[in-house]
Each structure stands twice: as structure tokens, then as C-alpha cells.
GROMACS .gro file of C-alpha atoms in nm:
model
  515
    1MET     CA    1   5.432   2.307   6.846
    2THR     CA    2   5.300   1.966   6.651
    3VAL     CA    3   4.938   1.946   6.587
    4LYS     CA    4   4.847   1.588   6.595
    5LYS     CA    5   4.549   1.457   6.415
    6PHE     CA    6   4.317   1.210   6.490
    7ASN     CA    7   4.152   0.990   6.266
    8LEU     CA    8   3.812   0.794   6.337
    9PRO     CA    9   3.925   0.402   6.409
   10ASP     CA   10   3.686   0.108   6.403
   11VAL     CA   11   3.520   0.078   6.759
   12GLY     CA   12   3.319  -0.254   6.563
   13GLU     CA   13   3.572  -0.461   6.396
   14GLY     CA   14   3.413  -0.401   6.060
   15LEU     CA   15   3.234  -0.113   6.069
   16THR     CA   16   3.301   0.132   5.804
   17GLU     CA   17   3.110   0.509   6.007
   18ALA     CA   18   3.052   0.675   6.275
   19GLU     CA   19   2.766   0.943   6.317
   20ILE     CA   20   2.930   1.185   6.616
   21VAL     CA   21   2.655   1.237   6.836
   22SER     CA   22   2.881   1.503   7.095
   23TRP     CA   23   3.198   1.719   7.206
   24LYS     CA   24   3.301   1.603   7.545
   25VAL     CA   25   3.606   1.884   7.540
   26LYS     CA   26   3.647   2.275   7.276
   27PRO     CA   27   3.977   2.453   7.166
   28GLY     CA   28   4.212   2.508   7.432
   29ASP     CA   29   4.108   2.229   7.650
   30THR     CA   30   4.406   2.046   7.824
   31VAL     CA   31   4.384   1.728   7.781
   32ALA     CA   32   4.538   1.326   7.870
   33ILE     CA   33   4.591   1.079   7.684
   34ASN     CA   34   4.250   0.812   7.725
   35ASP     CA   35   4.068   1.166   7.848
   36VAL     CA   36   3.768   1.177   7.660
   37ILE     CA   37   3.685   1.312   7.370
   38CYS     CA   38   3.361   1.235   7.253
   39GLU     CA   39   3.120   1.066   7.189
   40ILE     CA   40   3.081   0.868   6.880
   41GLU     CA   41   2.670   0.664   6.690
   42THR     CA   42   2.763   0.348   6.537
   43ALA     CA   43   2.607   0.078   6.342
   44LYS     CA   44   2.580  -0.163   6.668
   45SER     CA   45   2.574   0.166   6.970
   46LEU     CA   46   2.733   0.443   7.145
   47VAL     CA   47   3.136   0.515   7.260
   48GLU     CA   48   3.294   0.685   7.420
   49LEU     CA   49   3.612   0.753   7.206
   50PRO     CA   50   3.943   0.889   7.462
   51SER     CA   51   4.196   1.106   7.335
   52PRO     CA   52   4.538   0.883   7.219
   53TYR     CA   53   4.768   1.161   7.237
   54ALA     CA   54   4.835   1.468   7.549
   55GLY     CA   55   4.821   1.779   7.500
   56THR     CA   56   4.581   2.113   7.402
   57VAL     CA   57   4.297   2.111   7.168
   58ALA     CA   58   4.376   2.234   6.866
   59GLU     CA   59   4.080   2.145   6.657
   60LEU     CA   60   3.770   1.985   6.572
   61LEU     CA   61   3.716   1.860   6.262
   62VAL     CA   62   3.354   1.742   6.263
   63ALA     CA   63   3.117   1.836   6.369
   64GLU     CA   64   2.859   1.708   6.577
   65GLY     CA   65   2.571   1.499   6.382
   66ILE     CA   66   2.804   1.454   6.116
   67THR     CA   67   2.846   1.043   6.001
   68VAL     CA   68   3.215   1.006   5.903
   69GLU     CA   69   3.385   0.746   5.739
   70VAL     CA   70   3.696   0.525   5.907
   71GLY     CA   71   4.033   0.696   5.936
   72THR     CA   72   3.892   1.065   5.859
   73ALA     CA   73   4.067   1.309   6.104
   74ILE     CA   74   3.836   1.487   6.362
   75ILE     CA   75   4.054   1.663   6.580
   76GLY     CA   76   4.355   1.801   6.633
   77ILE     CA   77   4.588   1.787   6.914
   78SER     CA   78   4.827   1.981   6.921
   79ASP     CA   79   5.227   1.988   7.144
   80ASN     CA   80   5.301   2.291   7.303
   81ALA     CA   81   5.704   2.271   7.397
   82PRO     CA   82   5.813   2.378   7.754
   83GLY     CA   83   5.750   2.779   7.790
   84GLU     CA   84   5.444   2.781   7.601
   85THR     CA   85   5.095   2.707   7.525
   86ALA     CA   86   4.808   2.864   7.356
   87SER     CA   87   4.504   3.075   7.380
   88THR     CA   88   4.122   2.932   7.375
   89SER     CA   89   4.105   3.204   7.199
   90ALA     CA   90   4.365   3.136   6.970
   91LEU     CA   91   4.331   2.794   6.861
   92ALA     CA   92   3.952   2.823   6.816
   93ALA     CA   93   4.137   2.928   6.480
   94PRO     CA   94   4.312   2.816   6.219
   95LEU     CA   95   4.622   2.682   6.340
   96ALA     CA   96   4.835   2.857   6.106
   97GLU     CA   97   4.747   3.240   6.249
   98GLN     CA   98   4.806   3.124   6.590
   99PRO     CA   99   5.118   3.266   6.736
  100ALA     CA  100   5.256   3.119   7.017
  101ALA     CA  101   5.203   3.282   7.395
  102PRO     CA  102   5.425   3.203   7.689
  103SER     CA  103   5.313   3.141   8.014
  104ALA     CA  104   5.372   3.055   8.295
  105ALA     CA  105   5.232   2.756   8.312
  106VAL     CA  106   5.319   2.354   8.347
  107PRO     CA  107   5.253   2.269   7.931
  108ALA     CA  108   5.077   1.929   7.867
  109PRO     CA  109   5.253   1.704   7.900
  110THR     CA  110   5.345   1.483   7.579
  111ALA     CA  111   5.267   1.095   7.482
  112ALA     CA  112   5.523   0.895   7.503
  113PRO     CA  113   5.545   0.614   7.233
  114ALA     CA  114   5.392   0.364   7.554
  115ALA     CA  115   5.153   0.520   7.607
  116GLU     CA  116   5.065   0.570   7.248
  117GLN     CA  117   5.075   0.178   7.310
  118VAL     CA  118   4.874   0.175   7.552
  119PHE     CA  119   4.605   0.389   7.393
  120GLU     CA  120   4.567   0.150   7.104
  121ALA     CA  121   4.520  -0.153   7.391
  122SER     CA  122   4.310  -0.010   7.576
  123MET     CA  123   4.141   0.045   7.280
  124TYR     CA  124   4.130  -0.241   7.094
  125GLY     CA  125   4.022  -0.426   7.458
  126LYS     CA  126   4.442  -0.595   7.470
  127LEU     CA  127   4.503  -0.446   7.783
  128PRO     CA  128   4.894  -0.587   7.911
  129ALA     CA  129   4.833  -0.884   8.152
  130ASP     CA  130   4.928  -0.613   8.526
  131ALA     CA  131   4.662  -0.376   8.388
  132GLY     CA  132   4.449  -0.567   8.617
  133THR     CA  133   4.046  -0.656   8.586
  134SER     CA  134   3.727  -0.461   8.671
  135ASP     CA  135   3.326  -0.596   8.795
  136ALA     CA  136   3.066  -0.603   8.432
  137GLY     CA  137   2.898  -0.277   8.480
  138THR     CA  138   3.098  -0.096   8.747
  139SER     CA  139   3.287   0.234   8.607
  140ASP     CA  140   3.512   0.287   8.914
  141GLY     CA  141   3.760   0.484   8.786
  142GLY     CA  142   4.080   0.312   8.959
  143PRO     CA  143   4.435   0.325   8.995
  144ALA     CA  144   4.675   0.404   8.816
  145GLY     CA  145   4.772   0.057   8.576
  146GLY     CA  146   4.344  -0.075   8.660
  147PRO     CA  147   4.149  -0.041   8.344
  148LEU     CA  148   4.176   0.178   8.149
  149VAL     CA  149   3.908   0.436   7.971
  150GLY     CA  150   3.857   0.278   7.594
  151SER     CA  151   3.604   0.239   7.309
  152GLY     CA  152   3.332   0.177   7.616
  153PRO     CA  153   3.006   0.285   7.594
  154LYS     CA  154   2.768   0.580   7.701
  155ALA     CA  155   2.762   0.609   8.087
  156ASP     CA  156   2.480   0.670   8.244
  157ALA     CA  157   2.277   0.953   8.364
  158VAL     CA  158   2.252   0.870   8.689
  159LYS     CA  159   2.641   0.803   8.891
  160ARG     CA  160   2.658   0.408   9.013
  161ARG     CA  161   2.886   0.208   9.288
  162PRO     CA  162   3.041  -0.077   9.226
  163ARG     CA  163   2.815  -0.365   9.229
  164LYS     CA  164   2.845  -0.583   9.530
  165ARG     CA  165   2.905  -1.033   9.433
  166PRO     CA  166   2.691  -1.163   9.707
  167GLU     CA  167   2.874  -1.469   9.889
  168GLY     CA  168   2.914  -1.803   9.715
  169ALA     CA  169   2.902  -1.583   9.368
  170THR     CA  170   3.134  -1.782   9.055
  171ALA     CA  171   3.187  -1.463   8.827
  172VAL     CA  172   3.110  -1.546   8.459
  173PRO     CA  173   3.464  -1.614   8.295
  174ALA     CA  174   3.403  -1.324   8.006
  175ALA     CA  175   3.537  -1.499   7.651
  176ALA     CA  176   3.583  -1.376   7.313
  177ALA     CA  177   3.305  -1.274   7.094
  178ASN     CA  178   3.552  -1.492   6.821
  179THR     CA  179   3.610  -1.905   6.904
  180ALA     CA  180   3.852  -2.098   6.828
  181PRO     CA  181   3.823  -2.295   6.514
  182ALA     CA  182   3.846  -2.614   6.655
  183ALA     CA  183   3.476  -2.543   6.791
  184VAL     CA  184   3.342  -2.532   6.440
  185GLU     CA  185   3.240  -2.762   6.267
  186ARG     CA  186   3.218  -2.686   5.842
  187VAL     CA  187   3.011  -2.970   5.635
  188ALA     CA  188   3.071  -2.923   5.314
  189VAL     CA  189   2.725  -2.842   5.149
  190GLU     CA  190   2.614  -2.996   4.822
  191PRO     CA  191   2.596  -2.977   4.507
  192ALA     CA  192   2.730  -2.618   4.500
  193VAL     CA  193   2.386  -2.334   4.617
  194GLU     CA  194   2.414  -1.983   4.271
  195PRO     CA  195   2.721  -1.819   4.421
  196THR     CA  196   2.523  -1.495   4.594
  197ALA     CA  197   2.715  -1.227   4.842
  198PRO     CA  198   2.888  -1.354   5.152
  199ALA     CA  199   2.598  -1.354   5.467
  200ASN     CA  200   2.689  -1.057   5.639
  201GLN     CA  201   2.799  -1.242   6.019
  202THR     CA  202   2.807  -0.912   6.196
  203PRO     CA  203   2.504  -0.986   6.448
  204GLY     CA  204   2.143  -0.879   6.334
  205LEU     CA  205   1.860  -0.679   6.617
  206ALA     CA  206   1.520  -0.987   6.646
  207GLY     CA  207   1.237  -0.819   6.536
  208LEU     CA  208   0.956  -0.802   6.702
  209GLY     CA  209   1.027  -0.534   7.040
  210ALA     CA  210   1.144  -0.717   7.388
  211THR     CA  211   1.307  -0.682   7.675
  212VAL     CA  212   1.509  -0.955   7.907
  213SER     CA  213   1.347  -0.872   8.209
  214GLY     CA  214   1.242  -1.216   8.322
  215ILE     CA  215   0.767  -1.197   8.313
  216VAL     CA  216   0.687  -1.335   8.730
  217ASN     CA  217   0.995  -1.157   8.902
  218ARG     CA  218   1.040  -0.949   9.183
  219VAL     CA  219   1.237  -0.612   9.205
  220LEU     CA  220   1.478  -0.544   9.511
  221ALA     CA  221   1.394  -0.203   9.613
  222LYS     CA  222   1.407  -0.091   9.962
  223PRO     CA  223   0.951   0.018  10.140
  224PRO     CA  224   1.023   0.339  10.149
  225VAL     CA  225   1.128   0.345   9.672
  226ARG     CA  226   0.841   0.086   9.663
  227LYS     CA  227   0.606   0.367   9.879
  228ILE     CA  228   0.671   0.596   9.588
  229ALA     CA  229   0.706   0.356   9.326
  230ARG     CA  230   0.314   0.355   9.443
  231ASP     CA  231   0.224   0.734   9.540
  232LEU     CA  232   0.338   0.804   9.141
  233GLY     CA  233   0.211   0.434   8.879
  234ILE     CA  234   0.550   0.363   8.878
  235ASP     CA  235   0.602   0.007   8.767
  236LEU     CA  236   1.010  -0.112   8.946
  237ALA     CA  237   1.064  -0.383   8.687
  238ASP     CA  238   1.076  -0.027   8.391
  239VAL     CA  239   1.288   0.132   8.591
  240VAL     CA  240   1.668   0.034   8.531
  241PRO     CA  241   1.838  -0.041   8.877
  242THR     CA  242   2.204   0.114   9.023
  243GLY     CA  243   2.179   0.003   9.329
  244ALA     CA  244   2.504  -0.177   9.506
  245ARG     CA  245   2.297  -0.514   9.544
  246GLY     CA  246   2.097  -0.393   9.114
  247GLU     CA  247   1.801  -0.289   9.357
  248VAL     CA  248   1.621   0.094   9.285
  249THR     CA  249   1.725   0.386   9.430
  250ARG     CA  250   1.481   0.654   9.524
  251GLU     CA  251   1.731   0.835   9.231
  252ASP     CA  252   1.618   0.609   8.999
  253LEU     CA  253   1.286   0.661   9.016
  254VAL     CA  254   1.352   1.023   9.031
  255SER     CA  255   1.564   0.920   8.683
  256TYR     CA  256   1.215   0.770   8.594
  257GLN     CA  257   0.999   0.953   8.623
  258SER     CA  258   1.157   1.323   8.485
  259GLN     CA  259   1.167   1.141   8.132
  260ARG     CA  260   0.822   1.007   8.152
  261ASP     CA  261   0.713   1.284   8.240
  262ALA     CA  262   0.855   1.485   7.908
  263GLU     CA  263   0.737   1.180   7.687
  264VAL     CA  264   0.303   1.259   7.839
  265ASP     CA  265   0.422   1.680   7.724
  266GLN     CA  266   0.518   1.531   7.385
  267ALA     CA  267   0.202   1.304   7.363
  268ASP     CA  268   0.042   1.634   7.431
  269LYS     CA  269   0.214   1.826   7.141
  270PHE     CA  270   0.186   1.527   6.941
  271TRP     CA  271  -0.081   1.575   6.658
  272GLY     CA  272  -0.053   1.888   6.453
  273ALA     CA  273  -0.259   2.212   6.359
  274SER     CA  274  -0.511   2.082   6.155
  275LYS     CA  275  -0.541   2.423   5.975
  276LYS     CA  276  -0.188   2.345   5.858
  277PRO     CA  277  -0.142   2.155   5.502
  278GLN     CA  278  -0.105   1.712   5.538
  279ASP     CA  279   0.211   1.789   5.397
  280GLN     CA  280   0.353   2.039   5.641
  281ARG     CA  281   0.263   1.848   5.948
  282VAL     CA  282   0.527   1.499   5.871
  283GLU     CA  283   0.847   1.458   6.072
  284ARG     CA  284   1.097   1.353   5.888
  285ILE     CA  285   1.340   1.074   6.084
  286PRO     CA  286   1.687   1.020   5.958
  287VAL     CA  287   1.774   0.652   5.946
  288LYS     CA  288   2.114   0.604   6.135
  289GLY     CA  289   2.352   0.419   6.356
  290VAL     CA  290   2.112   0.206   6.498
  291ARG     CA  291   1.789   0.160   6.281
  292LYS     CA  292   1.969   0.171   5.981
  293ALA     CA  293   2.169  -0.149   6.089
  294THR     CA  294   1.819  -0.308   6.222
  295ALA     CA  295   1.649  -0.226   5.885
  296LYS     CA  296   1.911  -0.386   5.674
  297ALA     CA  297   1.972  -0.664   5.884
  298MET     CA  298   1.631  -0.800   5.871
  299VAL     CA  299   1.619  -0.776   5.468
  300GLU     CA  300   1.903  -0.916   5.553
  301SER     CA  301   1.760  -1.213   5.663
  302ALA     CA  302   1.424  -1.185   5.593
  303PHE     CA  303   1.545  -1.223   5.158
  304THR     CA  304   1.866  -1.453   5.260
  305ALA     CA  305   1.720  -1.714   5.419
  306PRO     CA  306   1.362  -1.830   5.364
  307HIS     CA  307   1.240  -1.863   5.737
  308VAL     CA  308   0.980  -2.110   5.916
  309SER     CA  309   0.797  -2.127   6.219
  310ILE     CA  310   0.598  -2.335   6.434
  311PHE     CA  311   0.480  -2.287   6.793
  312VAL     CA  312   0.436  -2.509   7.088
  313ASP     CA  313   0.115  -2.416   7.347
  314VAL     CA  314   0.347  -2.548   7.710
  315ASP     CA  315   0.252  -2.598   8.084
  316ALA     CA  316   0.507  -2.470   8.346
  317SER     CA  317   0.296  -2.461   8.586
  318ARG     CA  318   0.669  -2.615   8.752
  319THR     CA  319   0.885  -2.368   8.596
  320MET     CA  320   0.700  -2.126   8.822
  321GLU     CA  321   0.744  -2.365   9.142
  322PHE     CA  322   1.109  -2.376   9.075
  323VAL     CA  323   1.114  -2.044   9.000
  324LYS     CA  324   0.983  -1.926   9.298
  325ARG     CA  325   1.175  -2.212   9.478
  326LEU     CA  326   1.498  -1.995   9.405
  327LYS     CA  327   1.431  -1.681   9.455
  328ALA     CA  328   1.432  -1.786   9.849
  329SER     CA  329   1.681  -1.991   9.811
  330ARG     CA  330   1.988  -1.834   9.975
  331ASP     CA  331   2.264  -1.943   9.663
  332PHE     CA  332   2.031  -1.666   9.508
  333GLU     CA  333   1.980  -1.422   9.705
  334GLY     CA  334   2.014  -1.053   9.596
  335ILE     CA  335   1.969  -1.224   9.241
  336LYS     CA  336   1.696  -1.157   8.991
  337VAL     CA  337   1.549  -1.496   8.912
  338SER     CA  338   1.233  -1.483   8.611
  339PRO     CA  339   1.134  -1.778   8.399
  340LEU     CA  340   1.374  -1.668   8.170
  341LEU     CA  341   1.686  -1.786   8.278
  342ILE     CA  342   1.494  -2.124   8.327
  343LEU     CA  343   1.418  -2.025   7.902
  344SER     CA  344   1.758  -1.942   7.833
  345LYS     CA  345   1.878  -2.340   8.025
  346ALA     CA  346   1.666  -2.478   7.743
  347VAL     CA  347   1.750  -2.379   7.499
  348ILE     CA  348   2.133  -2.481   7.498
  349TRP     CA  349   2.015  -2.790   7.640
  350ALA     CA  350   1.827  -2.845   7.321
  351ALA     CA  351   2.104  -2.740   7.086
  352ALA     CA  352   2.350  -2.961   7.206
  353ARG     CA  353   2.063  -3.297   7.129
  354ASN     CA  354   1.979  -3.096   6.797
  355PRO     CA  355   2.352  -2.934   6.668
  356SER     CA  356   2.226  -2.814   6.343
  357VAL     CA  357   2.019  -2.500   6.494
  358ASN     CA  358   2.315  -2.352   6.707
  359ALA     CA  359   2.573  -2.273   6.354
  360THR     CA  360   2.586  -2.074   6.085
  361TRP     CA  361   2.472  -2.080   5.684
  362VAL     CA  362   2.804  -1.846   5.427
  363ASP     CA  363   2.758  -1.919   5.069
  364ASN     CA  364   3.060  -1.963   4.798
  365ALA     CA  365   3.258  -2.110   5.148
  366ASP     CA  366   3.543  -2.229   4.897
  367GLY     CA  367   3.593  -1.916   4.635
  368ASN     CA  368   3.396  -2.210   4.407
  369GLY     CA  369   3.040  -2.128   4.464
  370ASN     CA  370   3.007  -2.406   4.770
  371ALA     CA  371   2.836  -2.315   5.082
  372GLU     CA  372   2.945  -2.477   5.408
  373ILE     CA  373   2.770  -2.512   5.734
  374LEU     CA  374   2.949  -2.402   6.034
  375VAL     CA  375   2.812  -2.556   6.367
  376LYS     CA  376   2.916  -2.463   6.638
  377HIS     CA  377   3.069  -2.610   6.917
  378TYR     CA  378   2.966  -2.349   7.173
  379MET     CA  379   2.705  -2.087   7.295
  380ASN     CA  380   2.707  -1.723   7.197
  381LEU     CA  381   2.288  -1.684   7.357
  382GLY     CA  382   2.159  -1.393   7.212
  383ILE     CA  383   1.923  -1.219   7.383
  384ALA     CA  384   1.679  -0.944   7.251
  385ALA     CA  385   1.651  -0.604   7.432
  386ALA     CA  386   1.520  -0.313   7.383
  387THR     CA  387   1.630   0.018   7.480
  388PRO     CA  388   1.554   0.362   7.421
  389ARG     CA  389   1.859   0.402   7.097
  390GLY     CA  390   1.584   0.058   6.973
  391LEU     CA  391   1.639  -0.302   7.002
  392MET     CA  392   2.022  -0.479   7.041
  393VAL     CA  393   2.090  -0.838   7.056
  394PRO     CA  394   2.411  -0.846   7.305
  395ASN     CA  395   2.482  -1.243   7.348
  396ILE     CA  396   2.688  -1.401   7.707
  397LYS     CA  397   3.029  -1.572   7.558
  398ASP     CA  398   2.968  -1.954   7.627
  399ALA     CA  399   2.672  -1.996   7.775
  400GLN     CA  400   2.741  -2.389   7.771
  401ASP     CA  401   2.986  -2.300   8.035
  402LEU     CA  402   2.771  -2.154   8.226
  403SER     CA  403   2.597  -2.292   8.589
  404LEU     CA  404   2.271  -2.141   8.686
  405LYS     CA  405   2.359  -1.937   8.951
  406GLU     CA  406   2.607  -1.764   8.704
  407LEU     CA  407   2.364  -1.766   8.417
  408ALA     CA  408   2.151  -1.541   8.592
  409LEU     CA  409   2.411  -1.310   8.750
  410ALA     CA  410   2.535  -1.313   8.302
  411LEU     CA  411   2.154  -1.214   8.225
  412ASN     CA  412   2.102  -0.978   8.550
  413GLU     CA  413   2.419  -0.769   8.389
  414LEU     CA  414   2.342  -0.827   8.069
  415ALA     CA  415   1.956  -0.662   8.083
  416SER     CA  416   2.093  -0.361   8.330
  417THR     CA  417   2.313  -0.293   8.032
  418ALA     CA  418   2.189  -0.214   7.772
  419ARG     CA  419   1.833  -0.063   7.912
  420ALA     CA  420   2.100   0.228   8.045
  421GLY     CA  421   2.262   0.223   7.680
  422ARG     CA  422   2.555   0.075   7.782
  423THR     CA  423   2.593  -0.223   7.572
  424GLN     CA  424   2.997  -0.287   7.427
  425PRO     CA  425   2.969  -0.389   7.041
  426SER     CA  426   3.173  -0.661   7.100
  427GLN     CA  427   2.886  -0.764   7.309
  428MET     CA  428   2.706  -0.814   7.040
  429GLN     CA  429   2.951  -0.989   6.760
  430GLY     CA  430   2.964  -1.335   6.756
  431GLY     CA  431   2.554  -1.471   6.829
  432SER     CA  432   2.457  -1.808   6.775
  433LEU     CA  433   2.081  -1.795   6.862
  434THR     CA  434   1.877  -1.611   6.956
  435ILE     CA  435   1.563  -1.591   7.241
  436THR     CA  436   1.360  -1.300   7.202
  437ASN     CA  437   1.117  -1.284   7.523
  438ILE     CA  438   0.844  -1.028   7.375
  439GLY     CA  439   0.678  -1.226   7.705
  440ALA     CA  440   0.732  -0.921   7.900
  441LEU     CA  441   0.505  -0.708   7.698
  442GLY     CA  442   0.234  -0.945   7.707
  443ILE     CA  443   0.274  -1.108   7.399
  444ASP     CA  444   0.151  -1.420   7.319
  445THR     CA  445   0.394  -1.479   7.018
  446GLY     CA  446   0.529  -1.417   6.728
  447THR     CA  447   0.715  -1.508   6.456
  448PRO     CA  448   1.098  -1.282   6.512
  449ILE     CA  449   1.330  -1.281   6.289
  450ILE     CA  450   1.623  -1.496   6.199
  451ASN     CA  451   1.937  -1.282   6.291
  452PRO     CA  452   2.233  -1.242   6.026
  453GLY     CA  453   2.448  -1.488   6.069
  454GLU     CA  454   2.223  -1.723   6.243
  455VAL     CA  455   2.002  -1.989   6.186
  456ALA     CA  456   1.745  -1.928   6.462
  457ILE     CA  457   1.484  -1.802   6.706
  458VAL     CA  458   1.325  -1.858   6.959
  459ALA     CA  459   1.020  -1.637   7.086
  460PHE     CA  460   0.874  -1.704   7.452
  461GLY     CA  461   0.517  -1.552   7.528
  462THR     CA  462   0.386  -1.445   7.799
  463ILE     CA  463   0.243  -1.637   8.073
  464LYS     CA  464  -0.112  -1.668   8.192
  465GLN     CA  465  -0.280  -1.858   8.360
  466LYS     CA  466  -0.477  -2.082   8.149
  467PRO     CA  467  -0.756  -2.334   8.170
  468TRP     CA  468  -0.579  -2.712   8.074
  469VAL     CA  469  -0.655  -2.996   8.107
  470LEU     CA  470  -0.467  -3.220   8.299
  471ASP     CA  471  -0.484  -3.505   8.400
  472GLY     CA  472  -0.822  -3.579   8.250
  473GLU     CA  473  -0.977  -3.259   8.482
  474VAL     CA  474  -0.986  -2.882   8.391
  475ILE     CA  475  -0.685  -2.693   8.601
  476PRO     CA  476  -0.617  -2.375   8.618
  477ARG     CA  477  -0.203  -2.366   8.496
  478TRP     CA  478   0.029  -2.182   8.414
  479ILE     CA  479   0.094  -2.145   8.002
  480THR     CA  480   0.316  -1.956   7.800
  481THR     CA  481   0.311  -2.032   7.347
  482LEU     CA  482   0.683  -2.069   7.211
  483GLY     CA  483   0.704  -1.952   6.882
  484GLY     CA  484   1.045  -2.041   6.668
  485SER     CA  485   1.154  -1.903   6.354
  486PHE     CA  486   1.417  -2.140   6.170
  487ASP     CA  487   1.635  -2.085   5.863
  488HIS     CA  488   1.553  -2.357   5.622
  489ARG     CA  489   1.870  -2.415   5.425
  490VAL     CA  490   2.002  -2.586   5.753
  491VAL     CA  491   1.696  -2.695   6.012
  492ASP     CA  492   1.423  -2.834   5.836
  493GLY     CA  493   1.117  -2.941   5.990
  494ASP     CA  494   1.159  -3.265   6.190
  495LEU     CA  495   1.489  -3.076   6.337
  496SER     CA  496   1.305  -2.764   6.427
  497ALA     CA  497   1.026  -3.001   6.526
  498ARG     CA  498   1.263  -3.139   6.777
  499PHE     CA  499   1.442  -2.898   6.931
  500MET     CA  500   1.131  -2.642   7.005
  501ALA     CA  501   1.043  -2.980   7.168
  502ASP     CA  502   1.296  -3.037   7.396
  503VAL     CA  503   1.239  -2.742   7.493
  504ALA     CA  504   0.931  -2.698   7.603
  505SER     CA  505   0.991  -3.024   7.768
  506ILE     CA  506   1.260  -2.882   8.041
  507LEU     CA  507   0.995  -2.599   8.031
  508GLU     CA  508   0.758  -2.871   8.166
  509GLU     CA  509   0.986  -3.086   8.367
  510PRO     CA  510   1.268  -2.872   8.475
  511ALA     CA  511   1.447  -3.150   8.693
  512LEU     CA  512   1.577  -3.272   8.284
  513LEU     CA  513   1.875  -3.021   8.363
  514LEU     CA  514   1.914  -3.238   8.631
  515ASP     CA  515   1.971  -3.504   8.343
   0.00000   0.00000   0.00000
């Protein structure tokens, strides 16, 4: 009997460490290739690790809650020889002391080299051509030959049914996070700047809590579910939908209410007893995972890129009318539509007219202290999303190629995936420009911090009816405020103003998108 040790892999393209959150197996358990053995937390997301071997779990080498470096052995899996197996109690002891116990049970299959290659392919997103595909956001555990369990995110607490795509809907094209060099324009920067550490290309997490839920939208739910939500005082927009067409189900309400009750119970017990000294009423929270990555990225961005912010008030009344028409359209039946969709299209349109906002500043690009500006001829549109684990910024790859309907589907999928905690590391890499929707929280505007590796971020404020002067008359209109932060090394005042003006012009008149 031989024992194979599985080392912690790099599941995030450049990550150096991860925390073992929970083990899904224990010594003595039999595992097959691609069975989930544990859940880890990286600097970006929760990831389930699949087993690269088939056999029996011999030992767990790292305890839960421990952070280890990539390459550290975390589990030992034994290949039992024919005719022998090991008891759970024996496997829990040191392997050197375990006697082989005969058993009539069928031995666990030995991992073949070909199977290990399949594991490696699924682990790093390189499935063979005949492996099959599945729609984003579903987990149907397909038949043999389908996608294997890879470095996917944490599953929902509620079982998700496969989401049906509306008739006539076009699948959102999946694009690799890495873009071909031909799609990036390199602009040399002279004179040479003082050499500093290369900019971190890992997308950071934008400041200011924001969600990607739309400001004015109708959540899908059946009448009985809506009645239950009203009786419980639950805002359906706050509930993660798991229905087949993206609707909120009765089970979703039960899950949300349970979580809310737990939070209320904790609130009643928050304040410590005044009899205790104050230094004994301080809770210490280790900074790790997403919060650690957020802090590092934001400090680096704030003190590396010189920020400049500008604001503009926008009459978004025609955008609100357009959104209302889209909701009533048969082409958008079953698809959540919000003003965020129009803003996203506006940002993509405006970036094409002002390319330098869709760029990256690279220090010491040639090794001689000379910097470069990389102008990206593609748009990986980042959307800041508030999740139970902190703020994340997944992005929509090649968003410039998507139709309005495809972009709406992509935004909905991004939102539900992020709020359910299923965002994969690859979805947060390679961003080029970010939107943070602080209006969903009732905030008018703000000064967001730019994600490292980007030079611009747009804050979308709430849309309210306000008095507005139109043709010399004061009338109520739907008004919002846009805030933009820019890296002044790349985007000067004139360029940032023209970009924000272009975005505002689309919100004021969405018909410009048809030009």
C-alpha cells in the first residue's frame, strides 16, 4: 500500500497561500478522482478542491483554520493493494503503525495516469474538447464525459435547479481572462519614472460597499411567495433567487429568514456586560482571505495611483422610460433589467471614445525604469458586488461584444453568482474598468478607489425624483449623480471630464446607443 500526498495547488493564478476552511473527508473515507476533499479560502474566493487520486484517505496533514503556502502537502491518500483495506481507526493512526487488514470489500480503484491528466485539466480550466460544457451558474452533476469538479466555488446552501435560458436568448460568450497581446496597445511613457515595484495586476476590490442589483427592478416571484415576503417584511430584492427562471422561491425566503433571525439574535447580544473592563469587551478578528486582499489592494491603489475625482448630475428620466419598455418587451421576458444595464452600455460606449480610461499603468516596463501605458482594446467590465464574505469585483469578459440582452444576462448571472458566494477566481482577474453601484444602498455619490491594474472607476448613485429645470420650468425628473475616480498619471482632467460627459449623455438619451 502506497500513500500519495496532495500538495495545495495554486487555484488563482499567482496566489501564494490559502486557508483550509473545512474538510469534506476524514481518515478512512474512500474517495474517487474529482471528489471534493476540502474547501479553502484564497485571497479572492472560496474554492472546493477535488481529489487528484482515487483511494482511501490516510491522513489529514493540515487542520481546519490553518493558512498554508501553495505547495504544502495537505492530505495523504493511499492506494490499497488488491485484497487489503484499512479500518478508519487504523488510518487515523500514523501510517507506519498501520497493519494491513484483509477484507472482502472491493478495493478502491487506483488512479490511472490518464485520469490524473483529466484532474489537472479540470483543475486549471483546460478540459479536453470532448469534455462538454454547461451553462454558468448550474451544477447538474452531468454524466460521465461532462465537466469534472474543478476549482469551482462554494455550492449554495439551497440546491439550485438548472436555469433555463429564455427562447431566443444568445449565450454569453465566455472569454479567457488573459487577452492576446494584439488586443493591448503599449504606449511608452517618457521621461523615465523612478523605478518602483511593478503594479499588482490582480484585480483589487473597489472601495465603498455596493451591490449589482438594479435600482428600479421587479424581482421575479409567484404571488404566494410575494405574500409571504410581505408578511415577513422581506424585501425580495435582498433575497438570492434560485428558481429555474431566476425567481425567488419559498425555500429562498426560508433560508433568508433563518439568516436574518440569526443576525437579530446576535444583535441583542452584541454589547458586552458593562461590569467587565473595556479591554475584555474587545473582539479580535484576524485579517485574512478577502478582507486581507481588499486592504492590501486598496492601500496599494490609494498610495500608488494619484486619484482625481469628478461628479456630474444626470437627468436619467429617459433611461427609466427605456428600462420600463425593456421590462415589458417579450425579448427580455424573464430577464431582470435595471438602469445598471444602461450604465454598463454607456461606460463601454464612452470608453471606446476615450480609450485611455481603459488602460493600465506599468512601472519599469522595460527593466530600465521606463513606464508604459497599456491601452486595452477590449472591455472586461468589473462590477463591484457586496457579498457575505466582503466586497468583490468580478468582471464580464469582452463585454464590448455583447448585445444589450446578452449583457443583461451576464449582469444577472454575475450578481446571483457573487451574492451566493460562487464567484470563481478567474472571474475576478483581468478587469479593465469598474462600476460600483452605490445607489442600490440609497447613496447619492462617492469617491471610490481604483482597482489596482486599472485607471478608472465609475460610482453610480441612487436615482430619485427631484425638482429639475427643463425648458425654463421646474418639473420632477429622475435624477442621479455619477462619480468617477481616475489615475491622474494616465487620465488628465480634460479626458476624465469628456469620458464622464459621454457616459452622462447616454443616460440622458439612451437612443444614442443606436448610432
